Short mmCIF file of C-alpha atoms in Angstrom, two decimals:
data_model
loop_
_atom_site.label_atom_id
_atom_site.label_comp_id
_atom_site.label_asym_id
_atom_site.label_seq_id
_atom_site.Cartn_x
_atom_site.Cartn_y
_atom_site.Cartn_z
CA MET A 1 -72.27 185.41 -79.82
CA ASN A 2 -72.85 185.45 -76.04
CA LYS A 3 -71.07 183.15 -73.58
CA VAL A 4 -74.12 180.94 -73.05
CA LYS A 5 -74.39 180.29 -76.77
CA ILE A 6 -70.65 179.70 -77.01
CA LEU A 7 -70.78 177.24 -74.10
CA THR A 8 -73.77 175.48 -75.67
CA VAL A 9 -71.93 175.14 -78.99
CA ILE A 10 -68.86 173.77 -77.20
CA LEU A 11 -70.89 171.24 -75.22
CA VAL A 12 -72.79 170.09 -78.32
CA SER A 13 -69.53 169.80 -80.24
CA LEU A 14 -67.95 167.76 -77.44
CA ALA A 15 -71.00 165.51 -77.28
CA LEU A 16 -70.94 164.94 -81.03
CA THR A 17 -67.20 164.30 -80.92
CA SER A 18 -67.64 161.84 -78.07
CA PHE A 19 -70.46 160.10 -79.92
CA ALA A 20 -68.36 159.86 -83.07
CA GLN A 21 -65.44 158.47 -81.11
CA GLU A 22 -67.69 155.85 -79.53
CA LYS A 23 -68.96 154.81 -82.96
CA VAL A 24 -65.51 154.48 -84.54
CA VAL A 25 -63.67 151.59 -82.92
CA PRO A 26 -60.53 150.16 -84.54
CA THR A 27 -60.80 146.42 -85.26
CA PRO A 28 -57.24 145.13 -85.77
CA GLN A 29 -58.36 141.64 -84.72
CA TRP A 30 -60.23 141.34 -88.04
CA ARG A 31 -57.55 142.82 -90.32
CA PRO A 32 -56.41 140.04 -92.70
CA ALA A 33 -52.80 138.90 -92.51
CA TYR A 34 -52.37 137.38 -95.97
CA HIS A 35 -55.26 138.78 -98.02
CA PHE A 36 -55.28 142.23 -99.60
CA SER A 37 -57.16 144.97 -97.78
CA PRO A 38 -56.67 148.72 -98.26
CA PRO A 39 -54.76 150.63 -95.55
CA ALA A 40 -57.91 152.66 -94.92
CA ASN A 41 -61.41 153.29 -96.23
CA TRP A 42 -63.82 151.44 -98.46
CA THR A 43 -63.02 148.90 -101.18
CA ASN A 44 -65.11 146.64 -103.37
CA ASP A 45 -64.63 145.13 -106.87
CA PRO A 46 -61.17 144.20 -108.15
CA ASN A 47 -60.41 146.06 -111.38
CA GLY A 48 -57.75 146.19 -114.09
CA LEU A 49 -55.89 143.02 -113.11
CA ILE A 50 -52.70 142.82 -115.15
CA TYR A 51 -49.29 141.15 -114.81
CA LEU A 52 -46.30 143.16 -116.03
CA ASN A 53 -42.57 142.50 -115.74
CA GLY A 54 -42.93 140.09 -112.84
CA VAL A 55 -45.42 142.26 -110.94
CA PHE A 56 -49.14 141.72 -110.36
CA HIS A 57 -51.15 144.94 -110.54
CA LEU A 58 -54.42 145.16 -108.63
CA TYR A 59 -56.69 148.13 -109.17
CA TYR A 60 -59.84 148.19 -107.10
CA GLN A 61 -63.00 150.16 -106.44
CA HIS A 62 -62.11 152.56 -103.66
CA ASN A 63 -63.38 155.51 -101.68
CA PRO A 64 -60.20 157.44 -100.80
CA PHE A 65 -61.96 159.61 -98.23
CA GLU A 66 -64.40 157.53 -96.19
CA ASN A 67 -64.97 154.06 -94.80
CA LYS A 68 -68.16 153.67 -96.82
CA TRP A 69 -69.18 153.49 -100.46
CA GLY A 70 -68.79 156.74 -102.41
CA HIS A 71 -66.35 158.93 -104.40
CA MET A 72 -65.60 155.84 -106.50
CA SER A 73 -62.04 155.77 -107.81
CA TRP A 74 -59.43 153.18 -108.76
CA GLY A 75 -57.12 152.32 -105.87
CA HIS A 76 -53.85 150.61 -106.78
CA ALA A 77 -51.55 148.02 -105.25
CA THR A 78 -48.83 145.70 -106.58
CA SER A 79 -47.35 142.38 -105.53
CA LYS A 80 -44.78 139.86 -106.70
CA ASP A 81 -46.30 136.89 -104.86
CA LEU A 82 -50.02 137.79 -104.44
CA VAL A 83 -49.54 137.80 -100.67
CA THR A 84 -47.43 140.85 -99.79
CA TRP A 85 -48.82 144.04 -101.32
CA LYS A 86 -47.33 147.48 -101.93
CA ASN A 87 -49.96 150.21 -101.66
CA LEU A 88 -49.74 152.97 -104.25
CA PRO A 89 -51.56 156.29 -104.76
CA VAL A 90 -55.01 156.32 -106.34
CA ALA A 91 -54.52 155.64 -110.05
CA ILE A 92 -57.77 157.06 -111.44
CA PRO A 93 -59.63 159.47 -109.13
CA GLU A 94 -63.23 160.56 -109.47
CA ALA A 95 -63.64 163.63 -111.68
CA VAL A 96 -65.64 166.56 -110.34
CA SER A 97 -66.59 169.65 -112.32
CA LYS A 98 -69.24 172.34 -111.96
CA ASP A 99 -71.82 170.39 -113.93
CA THR A 100 -70.71 166.77 -113.68
CA VAL A 101 -69.46 164.21 -111.21
CA THR A 102 -67.86 161.17 -112.83
CA TRP A 103 -67.32 158.14 -110.66
CA ILE A 104 -64.80 155.59 -111.87
CA TYR A 105 -66.63 152.29 -111.82
CA SER A 106 -65.33 148.80 -112.57
CA GLY A 107 -63.36 147.82 -115.65
CA SER A 108 -60.17 146.27 -116.94
CA ALA A 109 -56.66 147.16 -118.09
CA VAL A 110 -54.63 145.85 -121.03
CA LEU A 111 -51.10 146.23 -122.32
CA ASP A 112 -51.41 147.61 -125.85
CA LYS A 113 -48.14 146.03 -127.02
CA ASN A 114 -48.41 147.12 -130.63
CA ASN A 115 -49.72 150.60 -129.76
CA SER A 116 -52.94 150.03 -131.69
CA SER A 117 -54.44 152.94 -129.77
CA GLY A 118 -51.66 155.35 -130.67
CA PHE A 119 -51.31 156.39 -127.02
CA GLY A 120 -47.80 154.97 -126.57
CA LYS A 121 -44.52 156.88 -126.34
CA ASN A 122 -40.95 156.22 -127.40
CA GLY A 123 -41.81 153.03 -129.22
CA ARG A 124 -43.51 151.51 -126.17
CA GLY A 125 -47.07 150.36 -125.99
CA PRO A 126 -49.20 151.98 -123.25
CA LEU A 127 -51.38 150.48 -120.59
CA VAL A 128 -55.01 151.23 -121.40
CA ALA A 129 -57.74 151.19 -118.77
CA ILE A 130 -61.30 150.58 -119.95
CA PHE A 131 -63.93 151.39 -117.34
CA THR A 132 -67.46 152.56 -116.72
CA ALA A 133 -67.95 156.26 -116.08
CA ASP A 134 -70.97 156.68 -113.84
CA GLN A 135 -72.45 160.18 -114.05
CA PRO A 136 -75.30 160.37 -111.53
CA LYS A 137 -76.38 163.88 -112.49
CA GLN A 138 -76.88 162.72 -116.08
CA HIS A 139 -78.42 159.41 -114.94
CA LYS A 140 -76.20 157.38 -117.22
CA GLU A 141 -73.26 155.02 -117.45
CA SER A 142 -70.92 154.92 -120.43
CA GLN A 143 -67.56 153.38 -121.24
CA PHE A 144 -64.39 155.48 -120.97
CA ILE A 145 -60.74 154.76 -121.61
CA GLY A 146 -57.56 156.20 -120.16
CA TYR A 147 -53.91 155.46 -120.88
CA SER A 148 -50.70 155.23 -118.92
CA ASN A 149 -47.09 155.60 -120.01
CA ASP A 150 -45.65 155.43 -116.49
CA GLY A 151 -46.24 151.76 -115.77
CA GLY A 152 -49.81 152.17 -114.57
CA LEU A 153 -49.19 154.68 -111.78
CA SER A 154 -51.42 157.31 -113.39
CA TYR A 155 -53.80 157.50 -116.35
CA LYS A 156 -54.64 160.30 -118.74
CA MET A 157 -58.20 160.35 -119.99
CA TYR A 158 -58.87 159.98 -123.72
CA ALA A 159 -59.96 163.33 -125.12
CA HIS A 160 -62.92 161.87 -127.00
CA ASN A 161 -64.52 159.84 -124.21
CA PRO A 162 -66.93 158.10 -124.01
CA VAL A 163 -65.95 155.37 -126.46
CA ILE A 164 -69.35 153.68 -126.05
CA ASP A 165 -72.42 155.65 -124.99
CA LEU A 166 -75.95 154.23 -125.15
CA ASN A 167 -77.33 157.09 -123.04
CA MET A 168 -78.62 154.69 -120.40
CA ARG A 169 -78.09 153.65 -116.81
CA ASP A 170 -77.00 150.17 -115.72
CA PHE A 171 -74.61 149.57 -118.61
CA ARG A 172 -71.29 148.75 -117.01
CA ASP A 173 -68.18 146.78 -116.09
CA PRO A 174 -66.27 146.36 -119.39
CA ASN A 175 -63.70 143.58 -119.51
CA VAL A 176 -61.34 143.63 -122.49
CA PHE A 177 -58.87 141.13 -123.96
CA TRP A 178 -56.94 140.60 -127.19
CA TYR A 179 -58.42 137.91 -129.46
CA ALA A 180 -55.51 136.85 -131.65
CA PRO A 181 -57.38 134.80 -134.33
CA ALA A 182 -59.32 137.90 -135.41
CA LYS A 183 -56.57 140.39 -134.50
CA LYS A 184 -58.92 142.56 -132.48
CA TRP A 185 -59.85 143.58 -128.98
CA ILE A 186 -62.97 142.02 -127.49
CA MET A 187 -65.09 143.65 -124.79
CA THR A 188 -67.71 142.05 -122.58
CA VAL A 189 -69.99 144.53 -120.85
CA SER A 190 -73.17 144.12 -118.83
CA MET A 191 -76.67 145.20 -119.81
CA VAL A 192 -77.66 144.86 -116.18
CA ASP A 193 -81.46 144.81 -116.14
CA ASP A 194 -81.78 142.93 -119.45
CA HIS A 195 -79.62 140.05 -118.13
CA LEU A 196 -77.40 140.33 -121.17
CA VAL A 197 -73.67 140.29 -121.78
CA ARG A 198 -72.92 142.43 -124.81
CA PHE A 199 -69.85 141.78 -126.95
CA TYR A 200 -68.01 144.56 -128.76
CA GLY A 201 -64.95 144.45 -131.02
CA SER A 202 -62.26 147.04 -131.78
CA GLU A 203 -58.96 147.30 -133.61
CA ASN A 204 -57.70 150.31 -131.66
CA LEU A 205 -59.50 150.39 -128.26
CA LYS A 206 -61.17 153.65 -129.30
CA ASP A 207 -63.72 152.67 -131.94
CA TRP A 208 -66.03 149.84 -130.95
CA THR A 209 -68.55 147.79 -132.96
CA LYS A 210 -71.33 145.70 -131.45
CA LEU A 211 -70.81 142.00 -132.18
CA SER A 212 -73.51 140.06 -130.31
CA ASP A 213 -75.46 139.55 -127.09
CA PHE A 214 -75.56 136.56 -124.75
CA GLY A 215 -78.52 135.96 -122.45
CA PRO A 216 -80.83 135.89 -120.67
CA ALA A 217 -79.75 132.51 -119.31
CA GLY A 218 -79.04 130.76 -116.03
CA PHE A 219 -79.85 132.86 -112.97
CA THR A 220 -81.90 135.95 -113.89
CA LYS A 221 -83.66 136.99 -110.68
CA ASN A 222 -81.28 139.93 -110.22
CA GLY A 223 -79.29 142.17 -112.53
CA TRP A 224 -76.09 140.97 -114.21
CA GLU A 225 -72.77 142.67 -113.48
CA CYS A 226 -69.01 142.29 -113.97
CA PRO A 227 -68.93 139.87 -116.94
CA SER A 228 -65.67 138.37 -118.18
CA LEU A 229 -64.74 135.68 -120.70
CA LEU A 230 -61.74 133.34 -120.30
CA PRO A 231 -60.28 130.45 -122.31
CA LEU A 232 -59.53 127.46 -120.06
CA ALA A 233 -57.93 124.09 -120.78
CA VAL A 234 -60.06 120.99 -120.21
CA ASP A 235 -58.47 118.44 -117.88
CA GLY A 236 -55.12 120.17 -118.28
CA ASN A 237 -54.99 119.66 -122.05
CA PRO A 238 -53.92 122.90 -123.78
CA ALA A 239 -55.13 121.49 -127.10
CA ASN A 240 -58.69 121.28 -125.73
CA ILE A 241 -59.90 124.78 -124.91
CA LYS A 242 -63.34 125.88 -123.81
CA TRP A 243 -64.48 129.39 -123.01
CA VAL A 244 -65.97 130.30 -119.64
CA LEU A 245 -68.21 133.33 -119.24
CA PHE A 246 -68.49 134.68 -115.68
CA VAL A 247 -71.39 136.85 -114.50
CA SER A 248 -72.06 138.35 -111.07
CA ALA A 249 -75.59 138.81 -109.73
CA GLY A 250 -77.29 139.05 -106.38
CA GLY A 251 -78.46 135.53 -105.59
CA ASP A 252 -81.28 134.23 -103.41
CA HIS A 253 -78.99 134.48 -100.39
CA GLY A 254 -76.84 137.50 -101.22
CA PRO A 255 -73.74 137.80 -103.42
CA PHE A 256 -73.70 135.26 -106.22
CA MET A 257 -71.61 134.45 -109.28
CA GLN A 258 -72.52 132.06 -112.07
CA TYR A 259 -70.59 130.80 -115.07
CA PHE A 260 -71.32 129.38 -118.51
CA VAL A 261 -69.10 126.94 -120.44
CA GLY A 262 -69.11 127.05 -124.21
CA ASP A 263 -67.41 128.25 -127.38
CA PHE A 264 -66.42 131.67 -128.67
CA ASP A 265 -65.62 132.42 -132.32
CA GLY A 266 -64.60 136.05 -132.00
CA VAL A 267 -68.17 137.26 -132.43
CA THR A 268 -70.59 135.05 -130.51
CA PHE A 269 -70.46 133.03 -127.31
CA LYS A 270 -72.58 129.85 -127.30
CA SER A 271 -73.17 127.91 -124.09
CA ASP A 272 -72.94 124.12 -124.05
CA TYR A 273 -75.72 123.86 -121.48
CA ALA A 274 -79.47 124.29 -121.44
CA ASN A 275 -80.62 127.86 -121.06
CA ASP A 276 -81.93 127.34 -117.53
CA LYS A 277 -78.81 125.56 -116.23
CA VAL A 278 -77.19 127.43 -113.33
CA LEU A 279 -73.51 126.79 -112.60
CA THR A 280 -72.30 128.33 -109.34
CA VAL A 281 -68.82 129.80 -108.83
CA ASP A 282 -68.97 130.04 -105.01
CA TYR A 283 -71.64 128.73 -102.62
CA GLY A 284 -70.94 131.20 -99.81
CA ASP A 285 -72.35 134.63 -99.04
CA ALA A 286 -69.34 136.87 -99.71
CA PHE A 287 -67.54 136.18 -103.03
CA TYR A 288 -68.49 138.64 -105.80
CA ALA A 289 -67.37 140.66 -108.85
CA ALA A 290 -64.41 138.38 -109.56
CA ILE A 291 -62.20 138.86 -112.61
CA ALA A 292 -58.89 137.28 -113.58
CA TRP A 293 -55.28 137.95 -114.29
CA ARG A 294 -55.19 136.54 -117.84
CA ASP A 295 -51.45 136.72 -118.39
CA ALA A 296 -49.97 135.19 -115.23
CA PRO A 297 -46.84 132.99 -115.39
CA GLN A 298 -47.25 129.62 -117.14
CA ASN A 299 -50.32 131.01 -118.91
CA LYS A 300 -52.38 130.63 -115.74
CA LYS A 301 -55.73 132.31 -115.33
CA ILE A 302 -56.00 133.54 -111.72
CA LEU A 303 -59.39 134.66 -110.43
CA LEU A 304 -59.73 137.31 -107.71
CA GLY A 305 -62.98 138.36 -106.06
CA TRP A 306 -64.24 140.87 -103.54
CA LEU A 307 -65.28 139.39 -100.19
CA GLN A 308 -68.27 141.46 -99.12
CA SER A 309 -68.13 142.52 -95.49
CA GLY A 310 -70.72 141.46 -92.94
CA LYS A 311 -72.57 143.46 -90.31
CA PRO A 312 -69.83 144.54 -87.89
CA GLU A 313 -68.02 147.68 -88.96
CA THR A 314 -64.32 147.14 -89.52
CA TYR A 315 -62.10 150.18 -89.06
CA PRO A 316 -60.12 151.93 -90.49
CA TRP A 317 -60.86 149.83 -93.60
CA LYS A 318 -63.90 148.05 -95.01
CA GLY A 319 -63.70 145.28 -97.60
CA GLN A 320 -60.98 142.90 -98.73
CA MET A 321 -60.08 140.62 -101.61
CA SER A 322 -60.39 136.85 -101.72
CA ILE A 323 -57.50 134.45 -101.97
CA PRO A 324 -56.54 134.27 -105.68
CA HIS A 325 -57.82 131.10 -107.40
CA ASP A 326 -56.05 129.08 -110.11
CA LEU A 327 -58.69 128.13 -112.68
CA SER A 328 -59.20 125.08 -114.88
CA LEU A 329 -62.01 122.97 -116.30
CA LYS A 330 -62.62 119.42 -115.19
CA THR A 331 -64.70 116.64 -116.71
CA SER A 332 -67.30 115.37 -114.23
CA PRO A 333 -70.38 113.12 -114.42
CA ASP A 334 -72.40 116.33 -114.77
CA GLY A 335 -70.28 117.66 -117.63
CA LEU A 336 -67.50 120.22 -117.55
CA ILE A 337 -67.21 122.07 -114.25
CA LEU A 338 -65.00 124.87 -113.01
CA GLN A 339 -62.11 123.78 -110.80
CA GLN A 340 -60.72 126.42 -108.42
CA LEU A 341 -57.75 126.03 -106.12
CA PRO A 342 -55.82 128.53 -104.00
CA SER A 343 -53.25 129.79 -106.49
CA ALA A 344 -49.96 127.88 -106.40
CA ILE A 345 -48.21 131.26 -106.43
CA VAL A 346 -50.00 132.08 -103.17
CA THR A 347 -49.52 128.72 -101.46
CA ASN A 348 -45.82 128.68 -102.33
CA ALA A 349 -45.48 132.12 -100.74
CA LEU A 350 -47.52 131.12 -97.69
CA ALA A 351 -45.34 128.06 -97.14
CA LYS A 352 -42.29 130.35 -97.00
CA TYR A 353 -43.96 132.85 -94.67
CA ALA A 354 -45.01 130.05 -92.30
CA ALA A 355 -41.32 129.93 -91.31
CA GLY A 356 -41.35 126.34 -90.12
CA LYS A 357 -44.63 126.65 -88.21
CA VAL A 358 -46.14 123.70 -90.05
CA LEU A 359 -47.96 120.69 -88.64
CA VAL A 360 -48.02 117.44 -90.63
CA LYS A 361 -49.97 114.42 -89.38
CA LYS A 362 -50.88 111.13 -91.02
CA ASN A 363 -53.59 108.60 -90.18
CA LEU A 364 -55.24 110.41 -87.29
CA ASN A 365 -58.06 108.19 -86.07
CA LEU A 366 -61.25 109.88 -84.96
CA ASN A 367 -63.89 107.85 -83.15
CA ALA A 368 -66.76 110.18 -82.32
CA SER A 369 -64.12 112.50 -80.92
CA ALA A 370 -62.29 115.77 -81.42
CA ILE A 371 -58.56 116.47 -81.36
CA LYS A 372 -57.38 119.92 -80.36
CA LEU A 373 -54.90 121.39 -82.84
CA SER A 374 -54.37 124.90 -81.47
CA GLY A 375 -52.06 125.60 -78.57
CA ARG A 376 -50.16 128.33 -76.77
CA ASN A 377 -47.66 128.82 -79.58
CA ARG A 378 -49.43 127.48 -82.64
CA PHE A 379 -52.60 128.03 -84.67
CA ASN A 380 -54.04 130.39 -82.05
CA LYS A 381 -54.25 133.65 -84.02
CA ASN A 382 -56.97 132.75 -86.54
CA ALA A 383 -54.54 132.93 -89.46
CA TYR A 384 -53.70 129.59 -91.04
CA TRP A 385 -54.07 127.38 -94.09
CA ILE A 386 -55.21 123.74 -93.82
CA ASP A 387 -55.06 120.91 -96.35
CA ALA A 388 -56.74 117.70 -95.16
CA ALA A 389 -57.79 114.37 -96.66
CA PHE A 390 -60.46 112.40 -94.78
CA SER A 391 -61.55 108.79 -95.03
CA ILE A 392 -65.08 109.22 -93.73
CA ASN A 393 -65.81 105.55 -92.90
CA ASP A 394 -69.14 105.42 -91.00
CA SER A 395 -69.13 109.02 -89.81
CA LYS A 396 -71.95 111.34 -90.78
CA ILE A 397 -70.12 114.62 -90.17
CA THR A 398 -66.37 115.16 -90.24
CA GLY A 399 -64.43 118.40 -90.24
CA PHE A 400 -62.99 121.28 -88.23
CA ASN A 401 -64.14 123.60 -85.49
CA VAL A 402 -62.52 127.00 -86.02
CA THR A 403 -62.62 130.16 -83.90
CA GLU A 404 -63.57 128.11 -80.84
CA LYS A 405 -64.15 130.11 -77.67
CA PRO A 406 -63.14 128.28 -74.48
CA GLY A 407 -66.00 127.21 -72.26
CA SER A 408 -68.70 128.83 -74.40
CA GLY A 409 -69.51 126.27 -77.07
CA ARG A 410 -69.14 129.05 -79.63
CA THR A 411 -67.47 127.96 -82.84
CA VAL A 412 -67.72 127.92 -86.63
CA THR A 413 -67.83 124.40 -88.05
CA VAL A 414 -66.43 123.49 -91.46
CA GLY A 415 -66.85 119.98 -92.77
CA TYR A 416 -68.50 117.31 -94.85
CA ASP A 417 -71.95 115.83 -94.22
CA ALA A 418 -71.87 112.33 -95.71
CA GLU A 419 -75.60 111.77 -95.27
CA LYS A 420 -76.60 114.94 -97.12
CA GLU A 421 -73.54 114.80 -99.42
CA VAL A 422 -72.64 118.44 -98.87
CA LEU A 423 -69.61 120.49 -98.00
CA PHE A 424 -70.71 123.00 -95.37
CA VAL A 425 -69.84 126.01 -93.24
CA ASP A 426 -72.04 126.28 -90.15
CA CYS A 427 -71.91 129.66 -88.39
CA THR A 428 -74.86 129.16 -86.05
CA GLY A 429 -72.54 128.71 -83.08
CA SER A 430 -71.09 132.22 -83.25
CA GLU A 431 -72.49 134.48 -85.96
CA LYS A 432 -76.22 134.82 -85.19
CA ALA A 433 -75.76 138.51 -84.44
CA ASN A 434 -73.91 139.10 -87.70
CA LYS A 435 -75.73 137.03 -90.32
CA SER A 436 -79.34 136.68 -91.40
CA PRO A 437 -80.83 133.21 -90.72
CA GLU A 438 -80.47 132.02 -94.32
CA HIS A 439 -76.73 132.75 -94.24
CA LEU A 440 -75.90 130.88 -91.05
CA VAL A 441 -75.42 127.51 -92.77
CA GLN A 442 -73.88 127.50 -96.24
CA THR A 443 -73.69 124.28 -98.25
CA ALA A 444 -72.35 123.02 -101.56
CA PRO A 445 -73.34 119.68 -103.13
CA MET A 446 -70.35 117.33 -103.14
CA LYS A 447 -69.83 113.58 -103.28
CA ALA A 448 -67.06 111.65 -101.57
CA VAL A 449 -64.72 109.87 -103.99
CA ASN A 450 -64.17 106.26 -102.94
CA GLY A 451 -64.94 107.25 -99.37
CA LEU A 452 -62.43 110.12 -99.42
CA VAL A 453 -63.00 113.85 -99.04
CA ASN A 454 -60.44 116.64 -99.42
CA ILE A 455 -60.90 119.97 -97.63
CA LYS A 456 -58.68 123.00 -98.04
CA LEU A 457 -59.46 125.72 -95.50
CA LEU A 458 -58.02 129.24 -95.35
CA LEU A 459 -58.86 131.29 -92.27
CA ASP A 460 -57.51 134.83 -92.15
CA LYS A 461 -58.80 136.72 -89.12
CA SER A 462 -62.28 137.42 -90.53
CA SER A 463 -62.35 135.65 -93.89
CA LEU A 464 -63.03 131.94 -94.24
CA GLU A 465 -62.60 130.17 -97.59
CA VAL A 466 -63.19 126.45 -98.05
CA PHE A 467 -62.29 124.40 -101.14
CA GLY A 468 -63.79 120.92 -101.42
CA ASN A 469 -62.45 117.93 -103.38
CA ASN A 470 -59.56 119.79 -104.95
CA GLY A 471 -61.58 122.80 -105.97
CA GLU A 472 -64.79 121.25 -107.29
CA ARG A 473 -66.72 123.33 -104.75
CA VAL A 474 -65.92 126.58 -102.94
CA ILE A 475 -67.60 128.32 -100.00
CA SER A 476 -66.41 131.80 -98.97
CA THR A 477 -67.78 133.79 -96.07
CA MET A 478 -66.88 136.47 -93.54
CA ILE A 479 -66.90 135.83 -89.79
CA TYR A 480 -66.13 138.12 -86.85
CA PRO A 481 -64.83 136.09 -83.89
CA ASP A 482 -64.25 137.51 -80.43
CA LYS A 483 -60.61 138.25 -79.59
CA ASP A 484 -60.34 135.13 -77.44
CA ALA A 485 -62.17 132.86 -79.92
CA THR A 486 -59.05 131.31 -81.44
CA GLY A 487 -59.37 127.55 -80.88
CA LEU A 488 -58.99 124.94 -83.61
CA SER A 489 -59.87 121.23 -83.56
CA VAL A 490 -60.58 118.38 -85.96
CA PHE A 491 -63.54 116.10 -85.23
CA SER A 492 -65.88 113.37 -86.39
CA ASP A 493 -69.21 112.13 -85.05
CA GLY A 494 -68.28 108.53 -85.90
CA LYS A 495 -65.32 106.55 -87.13
CA ALA A 496 -63.14 108.51 -89.55
CA THR A 497 -59.47 108.83 -90.39
CA VAL A 498 -57.55 111.94 -91.32
CA LYS A 499 -55.31 110.34 -93.92
CA LEU A 500 -53.16 113.45 -94.26
CA LEU A 501 -53.32 116.75 -92.39
CA LYS A 502 -51.14 119.79 -93.09
CA ILE A 503 -51.51 123.14 -91.35
CA TRP A 504 -49.42 126.23 -92.05
CA ASP A 505 -49.50 128.92 -89.35
CA MET A 506 -49.70 132.39 -90.90
CA ALA A 507 -49.86 134.35 -87.63
CA LEU A 508 -46.44 135.94 -88.24
CA LYS A 509 -47.37 137.22 -91.69
CA GLY A 510 -48.03 140.96 -91.70
CA ASN A 511 -50.48 142.68 -94.05
#
């Protein structure tokens, strides 16, 4: 190769390198402080949530090589408090052979205590992962299992996979649990385009029998994914149990999850509601593919979702998990509804991490005014947790301005609109470049109770989660504030009183 060609190659290489460097810009200002995000590269659905020996295991959809979707594998992290996470090596990597690529899609993990599968060693039951194997060259998805005898660090694939194969695409996301009354394992799995949740049963996790189908019902404009079925107590009464079936689907405005409340007899799930009734898990534009830790302390069911990233590219990671939610069912005038609160395990940990940086105020009077809450040494890093009770009096809108930018009028507003009777997140003041018009204002129907409204708000750098009236409504979204957009204030457009305000500063909490 002559010198001119060599020089040309060098110059082109330098130009490409320079271009690549310009495109890849680290974004530490958006890295969450108290939510899980991978150290690097892409993540999406939570998988295989299981609690063992005082440790929460989180597996998750992960690309180990790039900051975009692909090479799907199961990443792995553990935590004792759902706030501080230990990152571990990939637990189940993609499998590549001469003729086949197998991507490890979403699924679940169970502790096979009685070794029904026969995979255990030395008298101990194994962990068994049940997941969808996506094989793009074969144009199909089928259900595989793998087992672990090292505490979930690695999994060996079952020699006779797949355990369920319908020779079709869009058949995915198995979620498995032990159903004691029938002494068998139950699987929910999605027939995506048919808007069906299929139920299978097994005595050994290897041989599965079809039990029934549920659906179509509720929201059916887009395909169904990531189904799971949970028993939940009604109004805190463990003697009154209903079953809740969760389904993810793309909604009218992006990510969407719905749920059904009903009964399950070990074979069939029957909803208590009319077939066209739609019950919404989260009214925002980010929360998706959530599943639960079924076996958490005190028999709690703790839901965890993926918060889908917005337009700006975060680097060196993309994607994060939601705050974990404690789940229950609550009687309302509209029937039984899902109640979701930031998990007590999480809030107890956050209170400790706040290290005394807590603000408590009572009976703050607002008269068409705003009170600044951020300052030089507090609540100025976009990482905090707020719990507030408002008496709305004659005000129309009451709430918080977060990520305020001095002198610009740019802010995200979170609050309650008494006239429209909605909880809302309004991003029009700062996110027009990042969100489509229909996502700029997100609302959830909510009524004040005797003139009182409760708002719990968790801001963590780029994630914003809002819980209204003790978890009756939830709005989750992603925002991308400028580095100097860190202001916080409470406001009302009329007379209102903040009966109780608590803010925990999480700026010192590392990832």
